[in-house]
Tab-separated table of C-alpha atoms and ligand atoms in Angstrom:
chain	number	residue	atom	x	y	z
S	1	MET	CA	-112.502	98.541	71.762
S	2	SER	CA	-109.433	100.700	71.434
S	3	GLU	CA	-110.113	104.107	69.919
S	4	GLU	CA	-106.610	103.725	67.881
S	5	MET	CA	-108.191	100.896	66.194
S	6	TRP	CA	-110.640	103.033	64.028
S	7	SER	CA	-108.815	106.373	64.593
S	8	ASP	CA	-108.857	108.207	61.252
S	9	ARG	CA	-105.456	109.350	61.671
S	10	SER	CA	-104.088	105.896	60.869
S	11	SER	CA	-105.498	106.115	57.224
S	12	PRO	CA	-105.364	109.010	54.858
S	13	VAL	CA	-108.278	111.491	54.991
S	14	HIS	CA	-111.149	110.546	52.855
S	15	PRO	CA	-111.702	113.356	50.300
S	16	VAL	CA	-115.079	113.956	51.688
S	17	SER	CA	-113.651	114.721	55.149
S	18	ALA	CA	-111.011	117.152	53.863
S	19	PRO	CA	-113.052	120.393	54.812
S	20	ASP	CA	-113.216	118.989	58.638
S	21	TYR	CA	-109.593	120.069	58.986
S	22	LEU	CA	-109.628	123.473	57.188
S	23	PRO	CA	-107.312	125.951	59.209
S	24	LEU	CA	-109.488	128.373	60.979
S	25	ASP	CA	-108.656	131.662	59.343
S	26	GLN	CA	-109.406	129.974	55.903
S	27	LEU	CA	-112.717	128.597	57.364
S	28	ARG	CA	-113.725	131.958	58.649
S	29	VAL	CA	-113.024	133.654	55.386
S	30	MET	CA	-115.278	130.980	53.714
S	31	GLN	CA	-117.798	131.353	56.046
S	32	LEU	CA	-118.170	135.040	55.502
S	33	ALA	CA	-118.388	134.869	51.952
S	34	ARG	CA	-121.151	132.134	51.836
S	35	LEU	CA	-123.012	134.030	54.457
S	36	LYS	CA	-123.199	137.369	52.570
S	37	ALA	CA	-124.329	135.185	49.464
S	38	VAL	CA	-126.989	133.309	51.145
S	39	VAL	CA	-128.324	136.212	53.040
S	40	LYS	CA	-128.729	138.137	49.710
S	41	ARG	CA	-130.253	135.264	47.732
S	42	THR	CA	-132.638	134.693	50.671
S	43	TYR	CA	-133.580	138.392	50.906
S	44	ASP	CA	-134.003	138.622	47.099
S	45	LYS	CA	-135.931	135.217	46.524
S	46	VAL	CA	-138.164	134.916	49.711
S	47	ALA	CA	-140.633	137.757	50.612
S	48	HIS	CA	-141.495	136.597	53.962
S	49	PHE	CA	-137.626	136.936	54.835
S	50	ARG	CA	-137.456	140.285	53.156
S	51	GLN	CA	-140.375	141.677	54.962
S	52	LYS	CA	-138.898	140.806	58.349
S	53	CYS	CA	-135.782	142.429	57.557
S	54	GLU	CA	-137.331	145.445	56.582
S	55	ARG	CA	-139.499	145.474	59.709
S	56	GLN	CA	-135.991	145.106	61.606
S	57	ASN	CA	-134.341	147.727	59.436
S	58	VAL	CA	-131.786	145.467	58.082
S	59	ALA	CA	-130.445	144.597	54.539
S	60	PRO	CA	-127.866	142.309	53.139
S	61	ASP	CA	-125.020	144.940	53.175
S	62	SER	CA	-125.794	145.226	57.048
S	63	LEU	CA	-123.656	142.145	57.111
S	64	GLN	CA	-119.859	142.886	56.863
S	65	THR	CA	-118.683	140.549	59.532
S	66	LEU	CA	-119.551	137.128	60.918
S	67	ALA	CA	-120.776	138.863	64.195
S	68	ASP	CA	-123.124	141.012	62.161
S	69	LEU	CA	-125.368	138.187	61.696
S	70	ARG	CA	-127.029	138.925	65.106
S	71	LEU	CA	-128.657	141.802	63.318
S	72	PHE	CA	-130.904	139.643	61.352
S	73	PRO	CA	-134.247	138.378	62.300
S	74	PHE	CA	-134.550	134.558	63.613
S	75	THR	CA	-136.579	132.040	61.624
S	76	VAL	CA	-138.913	130.147	63.994
S	77	LYS	CA	-141.201	127.136	63.372
S	78	THR	CA	-144.307	129.343	63.205
S	79	ASP	CA	-142.724	131.085	60.156
S	80	LEU	CA	-142.551	127.625	58.531
S	81	ARG	CA	-146.212	126.862	59.563
S	82	ASP	CA	-147.446	130.160	58.360
S	83	THR	CA	-146.055	129.787	54.778
S	84	TYR	CA	-147.104	126.126	54.356
S	85	PRO	CA	-146.356	124.534	52.224
S	86	PHE	CA	-144.193	126.086	49.842
S	87	GLY	CA	-143.868	129.853	51.012
S	88	LEU	CA	-140.142	129.793	52.118
S	89	PHE	CA	-138.813	128.119	49.060
S	90	ALA	CA	-135.962	130.067	47.247
S	91	SER	CA	-135.963	128.119	44.053
S	92	GLU	CA	-138.392	127.362	41.472
S	93	MET	CA	-140.359	123.989	41.568
S	94	SER	CA	-138.314	123.138	38.168
S	95	ASP	CA	-135.187	123.079	40.135
S	96	ILE	CA	-136.343	121.198	43.294
S	97	THR	CA	-135.747	117.386	43.062
S	98	ARG	CA	-136.855	116.461	46.545
S	99	LEU	CA	-139.315	117.351	49.272
S	100	HIS	CA	-139.318	115.904	52.860
S	101	ALA	CA	-141.579	116.527	55.814
S	102	SER	CA	-140.823	116.371	59.510
S	103	SER	CA	-143.214	114.299	61.653
S	104	GLY	CA	-145.006	117.543	63.279
S	105	THR	CA	-146.974	116.539	66.293
S	106	THR	CA	-149.982	118.661	65.581
S	107	GLY	CA	-151.603	119.458	62.263
S	108	LYS	CA	-149.728	120.229	59.224
S	109	PRO	CA	-146.040	119.029	58.748
S	110	ILE	CA	-143.185	121.450	58.016
S	111	VAL	CA	-142.218	120.771	54.438
S	112	VAL	CA	-138.692	121.182	53.295
S	113	ALA	CA	-137.087	121.409	49.639
S	114	TYR	CA	-133.788	120.343	48.140
S	115	THR	CA	-132.223	121.091	44.672
S	116	ARG	CA	-129.759	118.689	43.383
S	117	SER	CA	-126.869	120.720	44.805
S	118	ASP	CA	-128.580	120.572	48.297
S	119	ILE	CA	-129.095	116.728	48.046
S	120	GLY	CA	-125.009	116.801	47.546
S	121	VAL	CA	-124.479	119.040	50.508
S	122	TRP	CA	-126.590	116.941	52.776
S	123	ALA	CA	-125.021	113.777	51.603
S	124	GLU	CA	-121.615	115.214	52.046
S	125	GLY	CA	-122.493	116.010	55.758
S	126	VAL	CA	-123.495	112.453	56.248
S	127	ALA	CA	-120.582	111.047	54.523
S	128	ARG	CA	-118.314	112.998	56.749
S	129	ALA	CA	-120.178	111.755	59.658
S	130	LEU	CA	-119.637	108.214	58.849
S	131	ALA	CA	-116.288	108.895	58.175
S	132	ALA	CA	-115.740	110.396	61.504
S	133	GLY	CA	-116.859	107.250	62.976
S	134	GLY	CA	-114.526	105.350	61.063
S	135	VAL	CA	-116.640	104.085	58.218
S	136	ARG	CA	-114.741	103.595	55.060
S	137	ARG	CA	-115.383	102.082	51.458
S	138	GLY	CA	-115.687	98.438	52.060
S	139	ASP	CA	-117.796	98.723	55.051
S	140	VAL	CA	-121.566	97.654	55.479
S	141	LEU	CA	-124.076	100.107	56.895
S	142	HIS	CA	-127.128	98.480	58.164
S	143	ASN	CA	-129.580	101.472	57.920
S	144	ALA	CA	-132.560	100.966	60.052
S	145	TYR	CA	-133.650	104.923	59.945
S	146	GLY	CA	-137.120	105.090	58.577
S	147	TYR	CA	-137.278	105.608	54.829
S	148	GLY	CA	-139.914	108.122	53.659
S	149	LEU	CA	-140.696	111.795	54.239
S	150	PHE	CA	-138.747	111.381	57.345
S	151	THR	CA	-135.058	112.531	56.687
S	152	GLY	CA	-133.473	109.884	58.631
S	153	GLY	CA	-133.658	106.830	56.128
S	154	LEU	CA	-132.566	108.620	52.841
S	155	GLY	CA	-130.186	110.980	54.648
S	156	LEU	CA	-127.936	107.988	55.917
S	157	HIS	CA	-128.479	106.364	52.629
S	158	TYR	CA	-127.146	108.976	50.267
S	159	GLY	CA	-124.411	109.677	52.691
S	160	ALA	CA	-123.110	106.088	52.780
S	161	GLU	CA	-123.240	106.175	49.122
S	162	LYS	CA	-121.341	109.102	48.832
S	163	LEU	CA	-118.651	107.859	51.094
S	164	GLY	CA	-118.449	104.723	48.973
S	165	ALA	CA	-119.592	102.185	51.662
S	166	THR	CA	-122.203	99.510	51.079
S	167	VAL	CA	-125.569	100.476	52.558
S	168	ILE	CA	-128.336	98.112	53.391
S	169	PRO	CA	-131.774	100.083	53.297
S	170	VAL	CA	-133.700	98.113	55.955
S	171	SER	CA	-135.697	100.987	57.203
S	172	GLY	CA	-137.459	100.512	60.444
S	173	GLY	CA	-139.567	97.720	61.594
S	174	ASN	CA	-139.622	93.838	61.399
S	175	THR	CA	-137.141	93.536	64.199
S	176	GLU	CA	-136.219	90.028	64.388
S	177	ARG	CA	-135.658	89.988	60.579
S	178	GLN	CA	-133.323	92.779	60.936
S	179	VAL	CA	-131.276	90.915	63.592
S	180	MET	CA	-130.951	88.055	61.080
S	181	LEU	CA	-129.913	90.430	58.296
S	182	LEU	CA	-127.275	92.116	60.624
S	183	HIS	CA	-125.942	88.611	61.451
S	184	ASP	CA	-126.131	87.236	57.831
S	185	PHE	CA	-124.625	90.257	56.071
S	186	GLY	CA	-121.983	91.099	58.779
S	187	ALA	CA	-122.748	94.707	58.931
S	188	ASN	CA	-119.857	96.719	60.528
S	189	ALA	CA	-121.910	99.941	61.102
S	190	VAL	CA	-125.556	100.465	61.928
S	191	SER	CA	-127.828	103.733	62.029
S	192	CYS	CA	-130.966	104.258	63.698
S	193	THR	CA	-132.633	105.861	66.594
S	194	PRO	CA	-130.952	104.922	70.036
S	195	SER	CA	-134.355	103.420	71.248
S	196	TYR	CA	-134.560	101.386	68.232
S	197	PHE	CA	-131.086	100.007	68.631
S	198	LEU	CA	-132.134	98.906	72.230
S	199	HIS	CA	-135.070	97.143	70.571
S	200	LEU	CA	-132.458	95.326	68.253
S	201	ILE	CA	-130.302	94.501	71.239
S	202	ASP	CA	-133.306	93.087	72.926
S	203	ALA	CA	-134.383	90.876	69.984
S	204	ALA	CA	-130.826	89.738	69.265
S	205	GLY	CA	-130.698	88.575	73.003
S	206	LYS	CA	-133.972	86.522	72.365
S	207	MET	CA	-132.400	84.880	69.445
S	208	LYS	CA	-129.271	84.045	71.259
S	209	ILE	CA	-127.372	86.308	69.068
S	210	ASP	CA	-124.442	87.930	70.806
S	211	LEU	CA	-124.062	91.357	69.102
S	212	ARG	CA	-120.616	91.597	70.843
S	213	LYS	CA	-119.293	88.756	68.781
S	214	GLU	CA	-120.563	90.219	65.536
S	215	PRO	CA	-118.522	92.463	63.123
S	216	LEU	CA	-120.539	95.221	64.024
S	217	ARG	CA	-118.007	98.112	65.609
S	218	VAL	CA	-119.954	101.484	65.430
S	219	GLY	CA	-123.591	102.991	65.532
S	220	PHE	CA	-124.841	106.126	64.461
S	221	PHE	CA	-127.574	107.112	66.825
S	222	GLY	CA	-129.740	110.188	66.845
S	223	ALA	CA	-133.054	111.856	65.964
S	224	GLU	CA	-133.867	111.772	69.593
S	225	PRO	CA	-132.365	112.807	73.044
S	226	TRP	CA	-130.324	110.065	74.702
S	227	THR	CA	-127.998	110.433	77.615
S	228	ASP	CA	-124.299	109.336	78.289
S	229	ALA	CA	-125.554	106.523	80.369
S	230	MET	CA	-127.574	104.990	77.591
S	231	ARG	CA	-124.497	105.559	75.187
S	232	ALA	CA	-122.376	103.401	77.843
S	233	HIS	CA	-125.157	100.961	78.068
S	234	ILE	CA	-125.274	100.350	74.429
S	235	GLU	CA	-121.598	100.174	73.898
S	236	ASP	CA	-121.410	97.645	76.694
S	237	ALA	CA	-124.275	95.485	75.675
S	238	ALA	CA	-123.286	95.602	71.803
S	239	GLY	CA	-119.477	95.820	71.860
S	240	ILE	CA	-119.629	99.035	69.761
S	241	HIS	CA	-118.661	102.693	69.618
S	242	ALA	CA	-122.260	104.344	69.897
S	243	LEU	CA	-121.805	107.919	68.406
S	244	ASP	CA	-124.235	110.436	68.534
S	245	ILE	CA	-125.294	111.989	65.210
S	246	TYR	CA	-127.415	115.272	65.042
S	247	GLY	CA	-129.634	116.972	62.484
S	248	LEU	CA	-133.022	118.294	61.725
S	249	SER	CA	-135.176	118.504	58.582
S	250	GLU	CA	-135.259	122.444	58.660
S	251	ILE	CA	-131.501	122.399	58.130
S	252	SER	CA	-131.239	119.419	55.985
S	253	GLY	CA	-131.646	116.357	58.022
S	254	PRO	CA	-129.157	113.940	59.819
S	255	GLY	CA	-125.506	114.688	59.441
S	256	VAL	CA	-125.327	118.461	60.493
S	257	ALA	CA	-123.117	117.435	63.418
S	258	GLN	CA	-121.511	114.221	64.447
S	259	MET	CA	-119.441	112.742	67.406
S	260	CYS	CA	-116.098	111.579	66.367
S	261	LEU	CA	-114.294	108.660	68.035
S	262	HIS	CA	-112.870	110.949	70.837
S	263	LYS	CA	-116.697	110.971	71.882
S	264	ARG	CA	-116.904	114.709	73.293
S	265	GLY	CA	-119.777	116.438	71.767
S	266	MET	CA	-120.490	116.631	68.153
S	267	HIS	CA	-118.465	118.194	65.334
S	268	ILE	CA	-120.859	120.694	63.525
S	269	TRP	CA	-120.080	121.086	59.676
S	270	GLU	CA	-119.707	124.849	60.011
S	271	ASP	CA	-118.756	125.327	56.498
S	272	HIS	CA	-122.261	124.610	55.587
S	273	PHE	CA	-124.225	125.245	58.817
S	274	TYR	CA	-123.186	128.393	60.834
S	275	PRO	CA	-124.027	127.863	64.626
S	276	GLU	CA	-124.910	130.425	67.124
S	277	ILE	CA	-126.198	129.917	70.759
S	278	ILE	CA	-128.536	132.400	72.113
S	279	ASP	CA	-130.219	132.971	75.568
S	280	PRO	CA	-133.981	131.914	74.708
S	281	ASP	CA	-135.284	134.623	76.751
S	282	THR	CA	-133.314	137.550	75.953
S	283	LEU	CA	-132.472	136.344	72.437
S	284	GLU	CA	-128.823	137.690	72.838
S	285	VAL	CA	-125.904	135.697	71.376
S	286	LEU	CA	-123.993	133.977	74.186
S	287	PRO	CA	-120.337	133.503	74.304
S	288	ALA	CA	-118.577	130.246	73.521
S	289	GLY	CA	-119.331	127.554	76.172
S	290	ALA	CA	-122.492	129.059	77.667
S	291	GLU	CA	-125.397	126.746	77.399
S	292	GLY	CA	-128.414	128.132	75.293
S	293	GLU	CA	-130.388	127.479	72.296
S	294	LEU	CA	-128.879	126.406	69.091
S	295	VAL	CA	-129.562	128.756	66.094
S	296	ILE	CA	-128.214	127.569	62.691
S	297	THR	CA	-127.986	129.471	59.442
S	298	THR	CA	-127.364	127.293	56.284
S	299	LEU	CA	-124.441	128.648	54.077
S	300	THR	CA	-124.916	126.774	51.149
S	301	LYS	CA	-128.498	125.426	50.745
S	302	GLU	CA	-130.488	126.790	47.722
S	303	ALA	CA	-133.950	125.590	47.827
S	304	PHE	CA	-134.662	126.049	51.494
S	305	PRO	CA	-132.150	128.529	53.076
S	306	MET	CA	-132.609	128.940	56.722
S	307	ILE	CA	-131.258	132.196	58.271
S	308	ARG	CA	-130.969	132.004	61.945
S	309	TYR	CA	-133.274	129.218	62.567
S	310	ARG	CA	-134.227	128.592	66.185
S	311	THR	CA	-133.841	124.738	66.723
S	312	ARG	CA	-135.089	124.785	70.328
S	313	ASP	CA	-132.272	122.484	71.094
S	314	ILE	CA	-130.242	123.275	74.060
S	315	THR	CA	-126.544	122.883	73.997
S	316	SER	CA	-123.211	124.864	74.157
S	317	LEU	CA	-120.376	125.391	71.672
S	318	LEU	CA	-117.180	123.699	72.558
S	319	THR	CA	-114.409	125.576	71.072
S	320	GLU	CA	-111.177	123.655	72.407
S	321	PRO	CA	-109.319	121.822	69.835
S	322	CYS	CA	-110.298	118.232	69.680
S	323	ALA	CA	-107.751	115.324	69.586
S	324	CYS	CA	-108.997	114.096	66.213
S	325	GLY	CA	-107.796	117.109	64.546
S	326	ARG	CA	-110.919	118.472	63.166
S	327	THR	CA	-111.111	122.150	63.375
S	328	MET	CA	-114.769	122.470	63.166
S	329	ARG	CA	-116.420	123.439	66.635
S	330	ARG	CA	-118.482	120.743	68.607
S	331	ILE	CA	-121.770	121.296	69.995
S	332	ALA	CA	-122.455	119.389	73.320
S	333	ARG	CA	-124.737	116.571	73.587
S	334	ILE	CA	-128.341	117.747	73.194
S	335	GLY	CA	-129.926	116.558	76.441
S	336	ARG	CA	-132.714	118.858	76.203
S	337	ARG	CA	-135.271	120.089	73.685
S	338	SER	CA	-137.339	122.979	74.961
S	339	ASP	CA	-140.560	121.213	73.342
S	340	ASP	CA	-139.973	118.237	75.598
S	341	MET	CA	-139.921	119.793	78.964
S	342	PHE	CA	-142.871	119.331	81.230
S	343	ILE	CA	-143.816	121.095	84.328
S	344	ILE	CA	-144.863	119.190	87.408
S	345	ARG	CA	-145.899	120.957	90.501
S	346	GLY	CA	-143.959	124.224	89.075
S	347	VAL	CA	-140.695	122.517	88.335
S	348	ASN	CA	-139.292	122.204	84.800
S	349	VAL	CA	-138.233	118.628	84.049
S	350	PHE	CA	-136.657	117.001	80.924
S	351	PRO	CA	-137.089	113.048	80.286
S	352	SER	CA	-133.359	112.918	79.956
S	353	GLN	CA	-133.006	113.871	83.516
S	354	ILE	CA	-135.318	111.067	84.361
S	355	GLU	CA	-133.098	108.788	82.266
S	356	SER	CA	-129.937	109.708	84.025
S	357	GLY	CA	-131.450	108.974	87.319
S	358	LEU	CA	-132.765	105.733	86.232
S	359	LEU	CA	-129.411	104.559	84.631
S	360	SER	CA	-127.310	105.729	87.551
S	361	VAL	CA	-128.860	102.682	89.449
S	362	GLU	CA	-127.776	99.283	88.901
S	363	GLY	CA	-130.399	96.508	88.074
S	364	VAL	CA	-132.587	98.173	85.709
S	365	LEU	CA	-133.089	97.914	81.900
S	366	PRO	CA	-133.040	101.075	79.720
S	367	HIS	CA	-136.771	100.648	78.880
S	368	TYR	CA	-139.034	103.288	80.690
S	369	ARG	CA	-141.794	105.728	80.175
S	370	ILE	CA	-143.007	108.620	82.202
S	371	ILE	CA	-146.443	109.104	83.067
S	372	LEU	CA	-148.017	112.411	84.610
S	373	ARG	CA	-151.489	112.290	86.006
S	374	LYS	CA	-153.707	114.028	88.457
S	375	GLY	CA	-153.616	112.209	91.753
S	376	GLU	CA	-156.681	112.044	94.221
S	377	SER	CA	-155.429	114.989	96.189
S	378	GLY	CA	-155.637	117.036	92.869
S	379	LEU	CA	-151.858	117.418	92.924
S	380	ASP	CA	-149.798	116.320	89.901
S	381	GLU	CA	-148.078	112.962	90.188
S	382	LEU	CA	-145.091	111.622	88.430
S	383	LEU	CA	-145.089	107.925	87.659
S	384	VAL	CA	-141.933	106.374	86.255
S	385	GLU	CA	-142.245	102.715	84.942
S	386	VAL	CA	-138.829	100.998	84.203
S	387	GLU	CA	-138.180	97.501	83.159
S	388	ILE	CA	-136.127	95.026	85.229
S	389	PRO	CA	-134.430	91.887	83.921
S	390	ALA	CA	-136.497	88.725	83.517
S	391	GLY	CA	-136.571	86.597	86.387
S	392	GLU	CA	-136.231	89.081	89.176
S	393	PHE	CA	-139.974	89.253	89.947
S	394	THR	CA	-139.970	85.652	91.298
S	395	ASP	CA	-137.759	86.113	94.437
S	396	ARG	CA	-136.201	88.789	96.558
S	397	VAL	CA	-139.300	90.717	97.288
S	398	ARG	CA	-137.352	92.972	99.791
S	399	ASP	CA	-134.468	93.639	97.201
S	400	ILE	CA	-137.152	94.585	94.669
S	401	GLU	CA	-138.448	97.024	97.090
S	402	GLN	CA	-134.972	98.505	97.850
S	403	LEU	CA	-134.444	98.889	94.260
S	404	ARG	CA	-137.643	100.794	93.856
S	405	GLN	CA	-136.523	103.164	96.629
S	406	ARG	CA	-133.076	103.647	95.263
S	407	LEU	CA	-134.590	104.729	91.886
S	408	ALA	CA	-136.983	106.983	93.331
S	409	LYS	CA	-134.152	108.458	95.287
S	410	ALA	CA	-131.796	108.873	92.142
S	411	ILE	CA	-134.430	110.712	90.298
S	412	GLU	CA	-135.349	112.819	93.219
S	413	ASN	CA	-131.541	113.840	93.777
S	414	ILE	CA	-131.608	115.281	90.059
S	415	ILE	CA	-135.317	116.891	89.786
S	416	ASN	CA	-136.237	117.640	93.342
S	417	ILE	CA	-139.631	115.824	92.837
S	418	ARG	CA	-140.536	112.602	94.199
S	419	ALA	CA	-141.474	110.068	91.671
S	420	ASP	CA	-143.404	106.861	92.215
S	421	VAL	CA	-141.223	104.201	90.485
S	422	ARG	CA	-142.892	101.128	89.132
S	423	LEU	CA	-140.895	97.979	88.141
S	424	VAL	CA	-142.310	96.167	85.252
S	425	GLU	CA	-141.237	93.010	83.513
S	426	ALA	CA	-138.742	92.840	80.862
S	427	HIS	CA	-140.259	93.292	77.401
S	428	SER	CA	-143.455	94.688	78.713
S	429	LEU	CA	-143.097	98.471	77.586
S	430	PRO	CA	-144.036	99.513	74.173
S	431	ARG	CA	-140.971	99.447	71.827
S	432	SER	CA	-140.409	102.046	68.990
S	433	GLU	CA	-139.345	101.696	65.507
S	434	GLY	CA	-138.237	105.363	65.034
S	435	LYS	CA	-138.333	108.164	67.454
S	436	ILE	CA	-139.666	106.862	70.779
S	437	LYS	CA	-142.453	108.375	72.897
S	438	ARG	CA	-141.504	108.215	76.586
S	439	LEU	CA	-143.751	110.844	78.104
S	440	PHE	CA	-147.718	110.384	78.696
S	441	ASP	CA	-149.083	113.347	79.997
S	442	GLU	CA	-152.628	112.125	81.299
S	443	ARG	CA	-153.315	115.364	83.307
S	444	GLN	CA	-155.865	116.812	81.002
S	445	LYS	CA	-158.131	113.669	80.674
X	501	ADP	P1	-139.312	116.599	64.248
X	501	ADP	O1	-139.219	118.072	64.634
X	501	ADP	O2	-140.669	116.432	63.829
X	501	ADP	O3	-138.777	115.798	65.311
X	501	ADP	P2	-136.858	116.013	62.791
X	501	ADP	O4	-136.809	114.640	62.417
X	501	ADP	O5	-136.477	117.135	61.898
X	501	ADP	O6	-138.253	116.503	63.074
X	501	ADP	O7	-136.179	115.949	64.326
X	501	ADP	C1	-135.177	116.947	64.573
X	501	ADP	C2	-135.101	117.127	65.903
X	501	ADP	O8	-134.634	115.624	66.610
X	501	ADP	C3	-133.858	118.064	66.397
X	501	ADP	O9	-134.363	119.356	66.404
X	501	ADP	C4	-133.616	117.370	67.848
X	501	ADP	O10	-134.414	117.949	68.689
X	501	ADP	C5	-133.865	115.949	67.583
X	501	ADP	N1	-132.450	115.411	67.443
X	501	ADP	C6	-131.797	114.898	66.380
X	501	ADP	N2	-130.612	114.628	66.599
X	501	ADP	C7	-130.555	114.442	67.915
X	501	ADP	C8	-129.564	113.870	69.003
X	501	ADP	N3	-128.531	113.360	68.297
X	501	ADP	N4	-129.692	114.099	70.110
X	501	ADP	C9	-130.841	114.663	70.614
X	501	ADP	N5	-131.771	115.013	69.801
X	501	ADP	C10	-131.724	114.934	68.530
X	502	ZN	ZN1	-113.016	115.127	67.131
């Protein structure tokens, strides 16, 4: 599908996306004014932040330039846990119109709050994200992100409404019915996790519906790491533009950054979300282009302002101009989240590295899982299970063995560790309806 077909240069800029094109000097002036205001407000309203500033000997008037932000303390996940549930709120409860909570793998969730204005900012971010993927009024978005405390469903929903598109709030689950609705309602856009879209592709195949022949033309996939190889697979299997959408509950939700149709990284809406990249060990701010941990300061949020929030997501800031004309900087694909890393025989590995290895070899399906366990010798073992197309098991035993070897080699080339690859039948691995769990660490058992 040609990029030109959906290029937003061919139609007038939608009012919600106008700020994407702000000249940089104006953008920097706006950022500094907003930054001063949010730092002052958070200092005045949130005791936890004020005390951290005092310990570090900084006050709101220490901030004279954007670069001075580096003088201020970071906010980390434990700040959110320690003040659970409402300790970091900067608005009165009577001004808060919504709460959300992130999944939180252990114990208590992280609770985040929004005023009416915050919901508006969030919706605008999502509307701009959808517009960057060519969605317009008159388009129909099939929104299969989960509705509820998770920010995915309602985030995309409000954004689509703000843009003026038609939104179908299907939420997650009931996959065959979803395929039927996709087909019958003729949605042109879809949003869900990339792993759930794989599930939809599969289900469509079983129902003899060829997504490439449907009106669907673009997907907004995020909330979990995925690789460019997976993007290519989805684009090919469904005949759509598969775009990366990024966000996190602490900062608002989905729609903090969005891949445009030029597909090189994701524009971060930096009039609302100010990015820095730091070295996670030294905590120093890194120069443009360097890879490190993404730190975000919210410039306009009222109820839950975050100053220098450490996302634990590893990326870099791309500063070269983008062919789409948007002036806002881009973040590179988030291939790694420090929490997802596992260590095997002393080597740091990210699940996305295994995914890249697997999908570089032809003849496998993009469904896999990673199992870590203690071998008989007491050494850690890495087992990777991956599906192969139906029918492949019955014949060509030798080919199968060769495929297994090729996959093991492809993984070893990336992570320098030998993996035991097990080929399993199509549809035999568990599917996800939201964020997928691919890593099973059985070493403690
Ligand atoms: P939780 O922290 O419980 O997973 P969130 O739903 O707020 O809750 O998830 C935000 C996280 O999801 C991000 O910090 C990031 O690690 C991941 N994420 C979101 N979008 C993407 C994306 N497009 N690519 C990779 N990772 C993403
Ligand atoms: Zn662009």
